[in-house]
Tab-separated table of C-alpha atoms in Angstrom:
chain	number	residue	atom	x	y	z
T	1	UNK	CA	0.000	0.000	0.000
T	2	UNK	CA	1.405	3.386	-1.125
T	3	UNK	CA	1.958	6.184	1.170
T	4	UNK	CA	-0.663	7.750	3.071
T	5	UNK	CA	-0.421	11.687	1.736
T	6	UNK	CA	-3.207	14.010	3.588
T	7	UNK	CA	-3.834	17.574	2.526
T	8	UNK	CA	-4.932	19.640	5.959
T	9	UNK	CA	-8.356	20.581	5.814
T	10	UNK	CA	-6.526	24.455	6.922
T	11	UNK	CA	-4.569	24.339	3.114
T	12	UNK	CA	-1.399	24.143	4.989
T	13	UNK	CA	1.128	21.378	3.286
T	14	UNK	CA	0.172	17.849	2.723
T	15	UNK	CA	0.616	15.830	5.933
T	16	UNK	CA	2.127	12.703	4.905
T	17	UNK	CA	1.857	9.671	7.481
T	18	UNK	CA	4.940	8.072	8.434
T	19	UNK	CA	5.340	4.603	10.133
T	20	UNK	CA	8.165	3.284	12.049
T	21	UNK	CA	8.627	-0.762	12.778
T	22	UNK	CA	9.033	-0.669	16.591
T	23	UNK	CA	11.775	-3.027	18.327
T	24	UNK	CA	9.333	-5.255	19.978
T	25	UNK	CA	7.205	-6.305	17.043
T	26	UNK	CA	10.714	-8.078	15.456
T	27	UNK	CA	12.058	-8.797	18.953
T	28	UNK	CA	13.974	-11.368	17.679
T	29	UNK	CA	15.751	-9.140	15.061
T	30	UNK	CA	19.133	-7.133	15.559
T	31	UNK	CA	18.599	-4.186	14.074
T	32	UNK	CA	20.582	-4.235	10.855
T	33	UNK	CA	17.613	-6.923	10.079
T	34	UNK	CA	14.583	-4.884	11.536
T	35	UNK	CA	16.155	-1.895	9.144
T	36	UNK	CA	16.049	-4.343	5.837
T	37	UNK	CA	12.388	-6.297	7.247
T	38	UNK	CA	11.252	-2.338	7.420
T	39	UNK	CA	12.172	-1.428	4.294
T	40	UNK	CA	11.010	-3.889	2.520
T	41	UNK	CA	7.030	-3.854	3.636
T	42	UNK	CA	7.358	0.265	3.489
T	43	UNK	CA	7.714	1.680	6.743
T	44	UNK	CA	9.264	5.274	6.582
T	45	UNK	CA	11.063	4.662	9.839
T	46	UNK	CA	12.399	1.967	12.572
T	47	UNK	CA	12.801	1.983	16.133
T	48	UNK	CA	15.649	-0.223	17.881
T	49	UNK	CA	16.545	-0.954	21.671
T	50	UNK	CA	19.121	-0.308	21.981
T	51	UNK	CA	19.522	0.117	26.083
T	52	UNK	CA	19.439	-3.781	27.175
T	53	UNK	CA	16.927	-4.522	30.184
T	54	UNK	CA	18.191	-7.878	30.793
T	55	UNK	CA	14.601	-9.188	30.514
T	56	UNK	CA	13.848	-12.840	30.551
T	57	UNK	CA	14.545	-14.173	26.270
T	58	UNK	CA	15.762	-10.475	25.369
T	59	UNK	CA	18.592	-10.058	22.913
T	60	UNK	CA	21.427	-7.721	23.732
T	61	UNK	CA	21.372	-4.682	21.043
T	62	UNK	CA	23.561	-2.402	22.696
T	63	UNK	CA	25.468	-1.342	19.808
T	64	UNK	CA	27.671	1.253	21.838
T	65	UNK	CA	29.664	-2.505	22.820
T	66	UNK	CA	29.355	-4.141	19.545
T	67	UNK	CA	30.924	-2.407	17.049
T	68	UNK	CA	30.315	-4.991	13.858
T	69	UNK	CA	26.966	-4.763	14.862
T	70	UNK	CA	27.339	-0.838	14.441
T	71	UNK	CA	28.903	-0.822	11.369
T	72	UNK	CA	25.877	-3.120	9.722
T	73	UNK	CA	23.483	-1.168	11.573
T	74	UNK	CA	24.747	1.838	9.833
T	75	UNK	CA	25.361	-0.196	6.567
T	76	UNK	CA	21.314	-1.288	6.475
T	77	UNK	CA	20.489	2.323	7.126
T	78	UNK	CA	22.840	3.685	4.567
T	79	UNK	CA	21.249	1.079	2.066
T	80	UNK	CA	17.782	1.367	2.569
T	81	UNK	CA	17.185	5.320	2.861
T	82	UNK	CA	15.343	4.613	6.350
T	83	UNK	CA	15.771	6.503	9.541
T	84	UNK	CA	16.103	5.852	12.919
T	85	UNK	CA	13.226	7.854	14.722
T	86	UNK	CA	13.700	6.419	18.245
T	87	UNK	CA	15.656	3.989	20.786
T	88	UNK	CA	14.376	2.251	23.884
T	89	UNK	CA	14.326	1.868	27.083
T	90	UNK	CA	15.834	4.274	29.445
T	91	UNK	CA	13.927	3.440	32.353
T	92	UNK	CA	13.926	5.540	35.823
T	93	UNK	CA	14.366	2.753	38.283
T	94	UNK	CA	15.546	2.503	41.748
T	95	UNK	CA	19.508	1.459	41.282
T	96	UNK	CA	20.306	2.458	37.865
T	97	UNK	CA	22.466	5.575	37.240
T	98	UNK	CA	20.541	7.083	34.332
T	99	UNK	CA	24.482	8.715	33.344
T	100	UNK	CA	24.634	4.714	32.308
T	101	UNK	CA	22.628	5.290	29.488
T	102	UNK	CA	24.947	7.893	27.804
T	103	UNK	CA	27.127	5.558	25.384
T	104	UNK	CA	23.536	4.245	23.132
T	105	UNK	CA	22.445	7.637	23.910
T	106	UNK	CA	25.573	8.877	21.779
T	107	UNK	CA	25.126	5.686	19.970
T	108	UNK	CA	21.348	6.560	18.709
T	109	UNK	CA	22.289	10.120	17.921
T	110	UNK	CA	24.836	9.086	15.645
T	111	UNK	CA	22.641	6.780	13.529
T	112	UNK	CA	20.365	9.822	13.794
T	113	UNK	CA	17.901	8.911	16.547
T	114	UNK	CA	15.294	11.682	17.372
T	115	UNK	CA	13.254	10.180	20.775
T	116	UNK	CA	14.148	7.978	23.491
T	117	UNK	CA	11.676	6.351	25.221
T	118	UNK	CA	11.892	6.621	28.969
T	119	UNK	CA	9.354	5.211	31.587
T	120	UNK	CA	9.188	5.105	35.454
T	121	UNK	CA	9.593	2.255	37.297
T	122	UNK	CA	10.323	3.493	41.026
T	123	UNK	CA	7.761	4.835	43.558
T	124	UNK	CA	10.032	7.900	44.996
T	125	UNK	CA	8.896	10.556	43.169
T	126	UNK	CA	11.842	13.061	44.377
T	127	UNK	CA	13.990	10.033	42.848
T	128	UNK	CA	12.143	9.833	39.471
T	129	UNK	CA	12.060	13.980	38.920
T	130	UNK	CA	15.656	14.045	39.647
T	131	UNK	CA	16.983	11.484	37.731
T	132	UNK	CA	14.322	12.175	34.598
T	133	UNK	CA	15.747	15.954	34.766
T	134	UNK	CA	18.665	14.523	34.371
T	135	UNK	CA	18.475	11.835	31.664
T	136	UNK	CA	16.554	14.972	29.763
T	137	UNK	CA	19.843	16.880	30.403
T	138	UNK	CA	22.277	14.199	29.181
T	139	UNK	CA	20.134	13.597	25.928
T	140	UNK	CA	19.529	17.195	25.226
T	141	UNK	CA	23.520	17.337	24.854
T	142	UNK	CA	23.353	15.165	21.747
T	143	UNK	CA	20.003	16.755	20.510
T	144	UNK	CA	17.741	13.981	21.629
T	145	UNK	CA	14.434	14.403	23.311
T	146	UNK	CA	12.910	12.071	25.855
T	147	UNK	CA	9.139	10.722	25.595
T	148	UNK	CA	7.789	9.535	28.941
T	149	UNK	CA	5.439	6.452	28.464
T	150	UNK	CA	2.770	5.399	30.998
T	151	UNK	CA	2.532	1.352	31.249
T	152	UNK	CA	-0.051	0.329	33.291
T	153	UNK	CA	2.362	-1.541	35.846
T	154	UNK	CA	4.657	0.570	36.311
T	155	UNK	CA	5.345	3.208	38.953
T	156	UNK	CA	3.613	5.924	36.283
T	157	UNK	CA	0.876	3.893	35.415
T	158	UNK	CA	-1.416	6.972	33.659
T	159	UNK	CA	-1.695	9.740	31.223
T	160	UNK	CA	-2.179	11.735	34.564
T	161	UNK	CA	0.812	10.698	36.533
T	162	UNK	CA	3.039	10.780	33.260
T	163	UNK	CA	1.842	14.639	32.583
T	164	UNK	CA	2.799	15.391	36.203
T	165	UNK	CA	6.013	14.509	35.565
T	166	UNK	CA	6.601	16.136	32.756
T	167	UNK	CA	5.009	19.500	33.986
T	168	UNK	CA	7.237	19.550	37.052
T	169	UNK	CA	10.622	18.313	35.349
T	170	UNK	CA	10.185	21.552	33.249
T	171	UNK	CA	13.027	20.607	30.186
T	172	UNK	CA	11.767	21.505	26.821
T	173	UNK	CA	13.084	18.556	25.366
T	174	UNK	CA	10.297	15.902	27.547
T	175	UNK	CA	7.322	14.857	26.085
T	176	UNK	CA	4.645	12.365	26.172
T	177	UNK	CA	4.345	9.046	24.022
T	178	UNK	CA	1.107	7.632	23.936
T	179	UNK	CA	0.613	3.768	23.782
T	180	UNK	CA	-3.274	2.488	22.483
T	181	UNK	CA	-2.238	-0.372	24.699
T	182	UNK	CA	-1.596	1.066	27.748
T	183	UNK	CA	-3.745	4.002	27.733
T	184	UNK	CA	-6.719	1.557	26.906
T	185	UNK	CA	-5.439	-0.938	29.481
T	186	UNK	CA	-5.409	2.254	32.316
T	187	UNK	CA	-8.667	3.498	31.374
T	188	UNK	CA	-7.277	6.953	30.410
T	189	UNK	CA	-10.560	8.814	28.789
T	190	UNK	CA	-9.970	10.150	24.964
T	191	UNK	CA	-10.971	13.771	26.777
T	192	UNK	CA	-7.383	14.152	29.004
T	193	UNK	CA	-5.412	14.678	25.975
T	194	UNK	CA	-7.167	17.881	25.104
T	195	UNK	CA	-5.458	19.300	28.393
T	196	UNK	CA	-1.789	18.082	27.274
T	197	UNK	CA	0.093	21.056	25.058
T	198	UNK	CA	0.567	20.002	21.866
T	199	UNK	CA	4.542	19.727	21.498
T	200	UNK	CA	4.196	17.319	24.521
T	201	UNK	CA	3.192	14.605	21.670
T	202	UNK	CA	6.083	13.099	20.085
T	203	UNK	CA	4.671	10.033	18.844
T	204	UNK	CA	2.115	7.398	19.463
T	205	UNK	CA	2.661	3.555	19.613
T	206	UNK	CA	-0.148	1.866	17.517
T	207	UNK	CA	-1.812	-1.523	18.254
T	208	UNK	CA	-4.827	-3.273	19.330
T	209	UNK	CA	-5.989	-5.508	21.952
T	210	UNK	CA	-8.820	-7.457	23.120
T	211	UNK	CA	-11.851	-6.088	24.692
T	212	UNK	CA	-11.329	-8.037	28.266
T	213	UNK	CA	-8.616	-5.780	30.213
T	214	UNK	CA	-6.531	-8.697	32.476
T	215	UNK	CA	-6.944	-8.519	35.876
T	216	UNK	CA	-3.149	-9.539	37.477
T	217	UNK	CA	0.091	-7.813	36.026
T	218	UNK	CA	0.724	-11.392	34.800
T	219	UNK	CA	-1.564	-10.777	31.927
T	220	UNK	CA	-1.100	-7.066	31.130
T	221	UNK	CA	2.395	-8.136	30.875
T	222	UNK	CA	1.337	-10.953	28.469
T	223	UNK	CA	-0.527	-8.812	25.738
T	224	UNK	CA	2.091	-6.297	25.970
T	225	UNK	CA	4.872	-8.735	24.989
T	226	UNK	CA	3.322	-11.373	22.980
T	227	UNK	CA	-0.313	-10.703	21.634
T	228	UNK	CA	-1.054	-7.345	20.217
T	229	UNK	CA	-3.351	-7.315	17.438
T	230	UNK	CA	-3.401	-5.082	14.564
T	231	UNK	CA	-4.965	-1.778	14.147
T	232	UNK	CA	-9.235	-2.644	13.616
T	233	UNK	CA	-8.475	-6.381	15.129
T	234	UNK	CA	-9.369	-5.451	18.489
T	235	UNK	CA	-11.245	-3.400	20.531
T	236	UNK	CA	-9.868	-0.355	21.074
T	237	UNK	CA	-11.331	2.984	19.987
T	238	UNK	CA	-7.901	3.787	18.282
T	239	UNK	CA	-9.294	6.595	16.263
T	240	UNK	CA	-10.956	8.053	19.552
T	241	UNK	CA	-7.219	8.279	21.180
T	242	UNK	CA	-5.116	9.528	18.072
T	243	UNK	CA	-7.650	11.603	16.496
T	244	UNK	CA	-7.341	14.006	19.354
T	245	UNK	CA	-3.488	14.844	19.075
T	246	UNK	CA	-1.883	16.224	16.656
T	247	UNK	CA	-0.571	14.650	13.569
T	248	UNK	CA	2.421	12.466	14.855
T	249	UNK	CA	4.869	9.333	13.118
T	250	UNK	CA	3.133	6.148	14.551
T	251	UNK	CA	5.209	3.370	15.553
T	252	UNK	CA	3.680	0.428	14.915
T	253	UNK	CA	4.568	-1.748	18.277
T	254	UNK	CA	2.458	-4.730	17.695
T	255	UNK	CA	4.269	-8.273	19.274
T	256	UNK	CA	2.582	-10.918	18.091
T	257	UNK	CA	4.520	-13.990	18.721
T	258	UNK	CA	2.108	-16.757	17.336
T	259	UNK	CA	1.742	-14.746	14.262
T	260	UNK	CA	5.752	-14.193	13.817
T	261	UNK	CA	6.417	-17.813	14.389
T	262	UNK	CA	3.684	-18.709	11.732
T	263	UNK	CA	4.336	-16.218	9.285
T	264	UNK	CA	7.942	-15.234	9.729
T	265	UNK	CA	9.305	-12.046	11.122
T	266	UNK	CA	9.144	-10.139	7.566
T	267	UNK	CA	5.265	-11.053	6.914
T	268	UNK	CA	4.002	-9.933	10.730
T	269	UNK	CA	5.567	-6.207	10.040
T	270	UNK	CA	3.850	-6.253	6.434
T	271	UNK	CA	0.931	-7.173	7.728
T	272	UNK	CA	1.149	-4.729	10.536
T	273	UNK	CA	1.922	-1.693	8.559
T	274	UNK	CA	-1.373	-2.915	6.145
T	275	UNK	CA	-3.426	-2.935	8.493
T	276	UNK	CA	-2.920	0.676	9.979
T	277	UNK	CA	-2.711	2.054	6.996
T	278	UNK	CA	-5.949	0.094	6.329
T	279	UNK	CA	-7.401	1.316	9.618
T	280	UNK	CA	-6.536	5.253	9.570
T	281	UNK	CA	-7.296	5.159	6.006
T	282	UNK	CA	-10.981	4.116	7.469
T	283	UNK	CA	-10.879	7.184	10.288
T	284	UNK	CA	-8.984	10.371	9.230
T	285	UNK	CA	-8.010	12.327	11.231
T	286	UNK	CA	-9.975	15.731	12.072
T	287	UNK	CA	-7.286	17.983	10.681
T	288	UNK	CA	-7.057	16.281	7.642
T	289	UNK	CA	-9.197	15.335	4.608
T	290	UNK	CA	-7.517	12.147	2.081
T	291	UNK	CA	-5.925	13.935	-0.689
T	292	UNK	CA	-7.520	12.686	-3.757
């Protein structure tokens, strides 16, 4: 499916949708192979994690220690005309030095990151607004900008608490990223964006999910990780959610592991990117009317 090309209902330049393939969707790709998979189904753009977690089955792509890595990394980019629009996961948690993070910081700025994701995963607030300040501080040096996610377990588990932060860390380079996932999963109402200012929206992670919201952080954690749908396969009001922010890139994070191990890696992002376009082809956004 072609590009998605939008002139604003204002007469201002086209708006032109771009899509990046998210890290977690291709989890089991390094990213010189999420670059190429991305390229080839048509996504503008591709998000890598680069800052490892340690998680339970999670590959290390921290290319700041691999250089070979790197140099592909580069390579795929160089060869495909894609860009790098954001890295993952510089999380605020209780232990972790968030100056750690400064190597795939300088790492993602020179592939030409634009966003890192950060999120909060420690309940002293003093602790979180300190060291956020700071991460905001250390990215800002290499002209990155941080977008604060909610996830519904963590210590920021709303659109609400992740505002709050961002209103009292007071760094023009912090900003919001909105998850359908998540801000379904936390029962944020559509109607709380309209009080967020607008260059607080970065970017929004698209994907769908069931209608039945699980009841233990055993199964929010589930969904997140392994069974996203796509866009229109579920039941969340997507349109609801984006339609009231501005016009943003939309990475597509959409895990689906039965579907990748059926299908293959390559044909799960295809599919993916289809069906969004499919989707927000079937709900335009307010500030823009399809381009004929």
């Amino acid at each position: 499916m072609p590009a998605l090309t939008f002139a604003r209902s204002s007469g201002d330049e086209p708006w032109t949708l771009r899509f990046s393939l998210a890290h977690l969707t291709v989890l089991g790709c390094p990213p010189p192979e999420a670059t190429r998979i991305a390229a080839r189904a048509g996504y503008d753009l591709v998000s890598y994690r680069l800052i490892y977690m340690g998680l339970p089955d999670e590959p290390n792509y921290a290319l700041a220690g691999n250089p070979a890595m790197l140099r592909e990394t580069k390579a795929a980019l160089a060869a495909t005309g894609l860009k790098l629009h954001d890295i993952e996961l510089a999380r605020i948690i209780d232990g972790v030095d968030v100056a750690s993070y400064v190597p795939e910081l300088e790492t993602a700025a020179e592939l030409g990151a634009r966003r890192v994701i950060s999120s909060v995963w420690t309940a002293d607030r003093n602790y979180a607004l300190d060291s956020l300040g700071r991460l905001c501080d250390l990215a800002g040096k290499v002209g990155l900008a941080i977008s604060l996610e909610f996830v519904t377990w963590s210590n920021a588990p709303s659109l609400r608490e992740a505002a709050g932060l961002v209103r009292a860390v007071k760094r023009a380079n912090c900003g919001l990223l909105i998850d359908m996932l998540h801000f379904n999963r936390s029962r944020v109402r559509p109607e709380e964006l309209d009080a967020v200012p607008r260059e607080w929206f970065h970017f929004a992670h698209l994907c769908d999910a069931p209608r039945v919201i699980p009841a233990t952080p055993e199964g929010l954690i589930h969904t997140a990780r392994e069974a996203r749908l796509d866009p229109g396969e579920g039941a969340i009001d997507i349109a609801a959610i984006v339609n009231r922010m501005p016009p943003v890139p939309y990475s597509l994070e959409i895990p689906n592991l039965e579907r990748s191990r059926r299908v293959g890696y390559a044909e799960h992002a295809r599919l993916c990117l289809e069906h969004a376009k499919q989707y927000l082809l079937g709900h335009p956004h307010p500030a823009a009317r399809r381009r004929m």
